[in-house]
Amino acid sequence: MVVLYLDMGSDGEVEINLPLSYLEEPADQLSGLRHGSVLLRVMLKSFVPVTRAQAQVLHDTQKGFSQQAAFITILIGDFQKLETRLRTLTEGRSKVAPDDLGLIPMTNTDANPQREIYVATQPNGTPRAIIECSRSKTTPRQTCTHELRTRGVGVVLDYSADLLPMWAEVQARVERFLGCATGE
């Protein structure tokens, strides 16, 4: 196990304990160091770590985009609060009713129709997650960037847009994983 301390700015530090196999960079593999962020890649179903080389093979063969062999990238650190990020992303957009996935699509009134933004809210109306997906017809591999906050850290996930219907499951798996890593 490697013990890392993430600098969360004014929120202080968060201790994260991870098996060595999850940390590919030699600088990340030393216990006791302080980091601004940590990057992980894992298989979605098993949460087995994926190396940079394995991710490239999965990406090139498109195996990483099927639900059975999907991998996700997880960036953990001190990121802009969801409320602030939501204001920035949704300027010039308006909310519509939640869709079948439990997400609120933000209607597109800006000049970038190839970007779709979704918001998941807590029962009290605060943002639970913000998901921004590319929908470019010229990009063969459309992706989603999924932002959330859990266990005292900001998290940015990247995955295939094909996995958007599973967004809540993806988020729950990441929250459980980070719960183990932070001891919560």
Coordinates of C-alpha atoms in Angstrom, one line a residue:
M1 CA 0.0 0.0 0.0
V2 CA 1.1 3.5 -0.8
V3 CA -0.1 6.4 1.5
L4 CA -0.5 9.7 -0.4
Y5 CA -1.7 13.1 0.8
L6 CA -3.7 15.2 -1.6
D7 CA -3.5 19.0 -1.1
M8 CA -7.1 20.2 -1.2
G9 CA -6.3 23.8 -0.8
S10 CA -8.4 25.6 1.9
D11 CA -10.0 22.2 2.7
G12 CA -6.7 20.8 3.9
E13 CA -5.2 17.4 3.1
V14 CA -6.9 14.1 2.4
E15 CA -5.0 10.9 3.0
I16 CA -5.4 8.2 0.3
N17 CA -4.2 4.6 0.6
L18 CA -3.8 2.8 -2.7
P19 CA -2.2 -0.5 -3.7
L20 CA 1.0 0.1 -5.5
S21 CA -0.3 -1.4 -8.7
Y22 CA -2.7 1.5 -9.2
L23 CA 0.1 4.0 -9.4
E24 CA 2.1 3.9 -12.6
E25 CA 4.3 7.0 -12.1
P26 CA 7.4 6.3 -10.0
A27 CA 6.9 9.7 -8.2
D28 CA 3.5 8.5 -7.1
Q29 CA 4.8 5.2 -5.7
L30 CA 6.5 6.7 -2.6
S31 CA 4.4 6.8 0.6
G32 CA 4.2 10.0 2.6
L33 CA 4.4 12.4 -0.4
R34 CA 2.0 15.3 -1.0
H35 CA 0.4 15.6 -4.4
G36 CA -1.9 18.1 -6.1
S37 CA -3.7 15.3 -7.9
V38 CA -3.5 11.6 -8.7
L39 CA -4.4 10.0 -12.0
L40 CA -5.7 6.4 -12.2
R41 CA -7.1 4.2 -15.0
V42 CA -9.3 1.2 -14.1
M43 CA -11.5 -1.3 -15.7
L44 CA -15.1 -0.3 -14.9
K45 CA -16.5 -3.7 -13.9
S46 CA -13.6 -5.0 -11.8
F47 CA -11.7 -1.8 -10.9
V48 CA -8.5 -3.6 -11.8
P49 CA -5.8 -1.0 -12.7
V50 CA -5.0 -0.3 -16.4
T51 CA -1.6 0.9 -17.4
R52 CA -1.0 3.6 -19.9
A53 CA 0.0 1.0 -22.5
Q54 CA -3.0 -1.2 -21.8
A55 CA -5.3 1.9 -22.1
Q56 CA -3.8 2.7 -25.5
V57 CA -4.4 -0.9 -26.8
L58 CA -8.0 -0.8 -25.5
H59 CA -8.5 2.6 -27.1
D60 CA -6.9 1.6 -30.4
T61 CA -8.9 -1.6 -30.7
Q62 CA -12.1 0.2 -29.3
K63 CA -12.4 -2.7 -26.8
G64 CA -12.3 -0.1 -24.0
F65 CA -15.6 1.4 -25.3
S66 CA -17.8 -1.7 -24.9
Q67 CA -19.6 -2.0 -21.6
Q68 CA -18.0 -5.4 -21.0
A69 CA -14.4 -4.1 -21.4
A70 CA -14.8 -0.5 -20.5
F71 CA -12.1 1.4 -18.7
I72 CA -12.3 4.8 -17.1
T73 CA -9.8 7.5 -16.2
I74 CA -10.0 9.0 -12.7
L75 CA -8.4 12.2 -11.8
I76 CA -8.5 13.0 -8.1
G77 CA -7.6 16.4 -6.8
D78 CA -8.7 19.9 -5.7
F79 CA -11.0 21.1 -8.5
Q80 CA -13.5 23.9 -8.8
K81 CA -16.6 23.4 -6.7
L82 CA -19.5 21.9 -8.6
E83 CA -21.7 24.9 -8.0
T84 CA -19.1 27.3 -9.5
R85 CA -18.3 24.9 -12.4
L86 CA -22.1 24.6 -13.1
R87 CA -22.5 28.3 -13.4
T88 CA -19.6 28.5 -15.9
L89 CA -20.7 25.6 -18.0
T90 CA -24.4 26.5 -18.2
E91 CA -24.2 30.2 -18.9
G92 CA -26.6 30.7 -21.8
R93 CA -28.3 27.4 -21.3
S94 CA -31.6 26.6 -19.5
K95 CA -32.7 23.5 -17.6
V96 CA -35.3 21.1 -18.9
A97 CA -37.0 18.3 -17.1
P98 CA -34.8 15.3 -16.1
D99 CA -34.4 12.6 -18.7
D100 CA -34.8 8.8 -18.4
L101 CA -31.3 8.6 -17.0
G102 CA -32.1 11.0 -14.1
L103 CA -30.0 13.7 -15.7
I104 CA -31.1 17.3 -16.4
P105 CA -30.0 18.1 -19.9
M106 CA -29.0 21.7 -20.4
T107 CA -30.6 23.1 -23.6
N108 CA -28.0 24.3 -26.0
T109 CA -28.1 28.0 -26.9
D110 CA -24.4 28.5 -27.3
A111 CA -22.3 28.2 -30.5
N112 CA -21.0 24.7 -29.7
P113 CA -23.8 22.2 -30.6
Q114 CA -21.3 19.4 -30.4
R115 CA -21.2 19.6 -26.6
E116 CA -24.0 18.3 -24.4
I117 CA -24.1 19.1 -20.7
Y118 CA -26.1 17.2 -18.1
V119 CA -26.6 17.8 -14.4
A120 CA -27.5 15.4 -11.7
T121 CA -28.8 17.0 -8.5
Q122 CA -29.1 16.0 -4.9
P123 CA -32.6 16.0 -3.3
N124 CA -31.8 19.5 -2.0
G125 CA -31.2 20.8 -5.5
T126 CA -27.4 21.1 -5.2
P127 CA -25.3 19.5 -8.0
R128 CA -24.4 15.8 -7.5
A129 CA -22.5 15.6 -10.8
I130 CA -21.9 17.5 -14.0
I131 CA -21.4 15.5 -17.2
E132 CA -20.1 17.1 -20.4
C133 CA -20.2 14.9 -23.5
S134 CA -18.7 15.5 -27.0
R135 CA -21.0 14.6 -29.8
S136 CA -19.0 15.6 -32.8
K137 CA -19.8 13.6 -35.9
T138 CA -16.2 13.9 -37.0
T139 CA -14.8 12.3 -33.8
P140 CA -15.0 8.5 -33.9
R141 CA -14.7 8.1 -30.2
Q142 CA -17.1 10.3 -28.4
T143 CA -16.3 10.8 -24.7
C144 CA -17.9 12.2 -21.5
T145 CA -16.2 14.1 -18.7
H146 CA -18.0 13.5 -15.5
E147 CA -17.3 15.7 -12.5
L148 CA -18.2 15.0 -8.9
R149 CA -17.1 15.6 -5.3
T150 CA -16.9 12.8 -2.8
R151 CA -14.9 11.8 0.3
G152 CA -13.4 15.3 0.5
V153 CA -11.9 15.3 -3.0
G154 CA -12.8 16.5 -6.4
V155 CA -13.0 13.8 -9.1
V156 CA -13.0 14.1 -12.9
L157 CA -13.8 10.9 -14.8
D158 CA -13.4 10.4 -18.5
Y159 CA -15.1 7.5 -20.3
S160 CA -16.8 6.6 -23.6
A161 CA -20.1 8.3 -24.3
D162 CA -21.5 4.9 -24.8
L163 CA -21.3 4.5 -21.0
L164 CA -23.5 7.6 -20.3
P165 CA -26.6 5.4 -19.5
M166 CA -24.5 3.9 -16.7
W167 CA -23.4 7.3 -15.3
A168 CA -25.0 6.6 -11.8
E169 CA -23.4 3.1 -11.6
V170 CA -20.0 4.6 -12.7
Q171 CA -20.3 7.3 -10.0
A172 CA -21.4 4.8 -7.3
R173 CA -18.4 2.5 -8.1
V174 CA -16.0 5.4 -7.9
E175 CA -17.5 6.6 -4.7
R176 CA -17.1 3.1 -3.1
F177 CA -13.5 2.8 -4.4
L178 CA -12.6 6.2 -2.9
G179 CA -14.4 5.3 0.3
C180 CA -12.0 2.4 0.7
A181 CA -9.0 4.5 -0.3
T182 CA -9.8 7.3 2.2
G183 CA -11.0 4.9 5.0
E184 CA -14.5 6.4 5.0

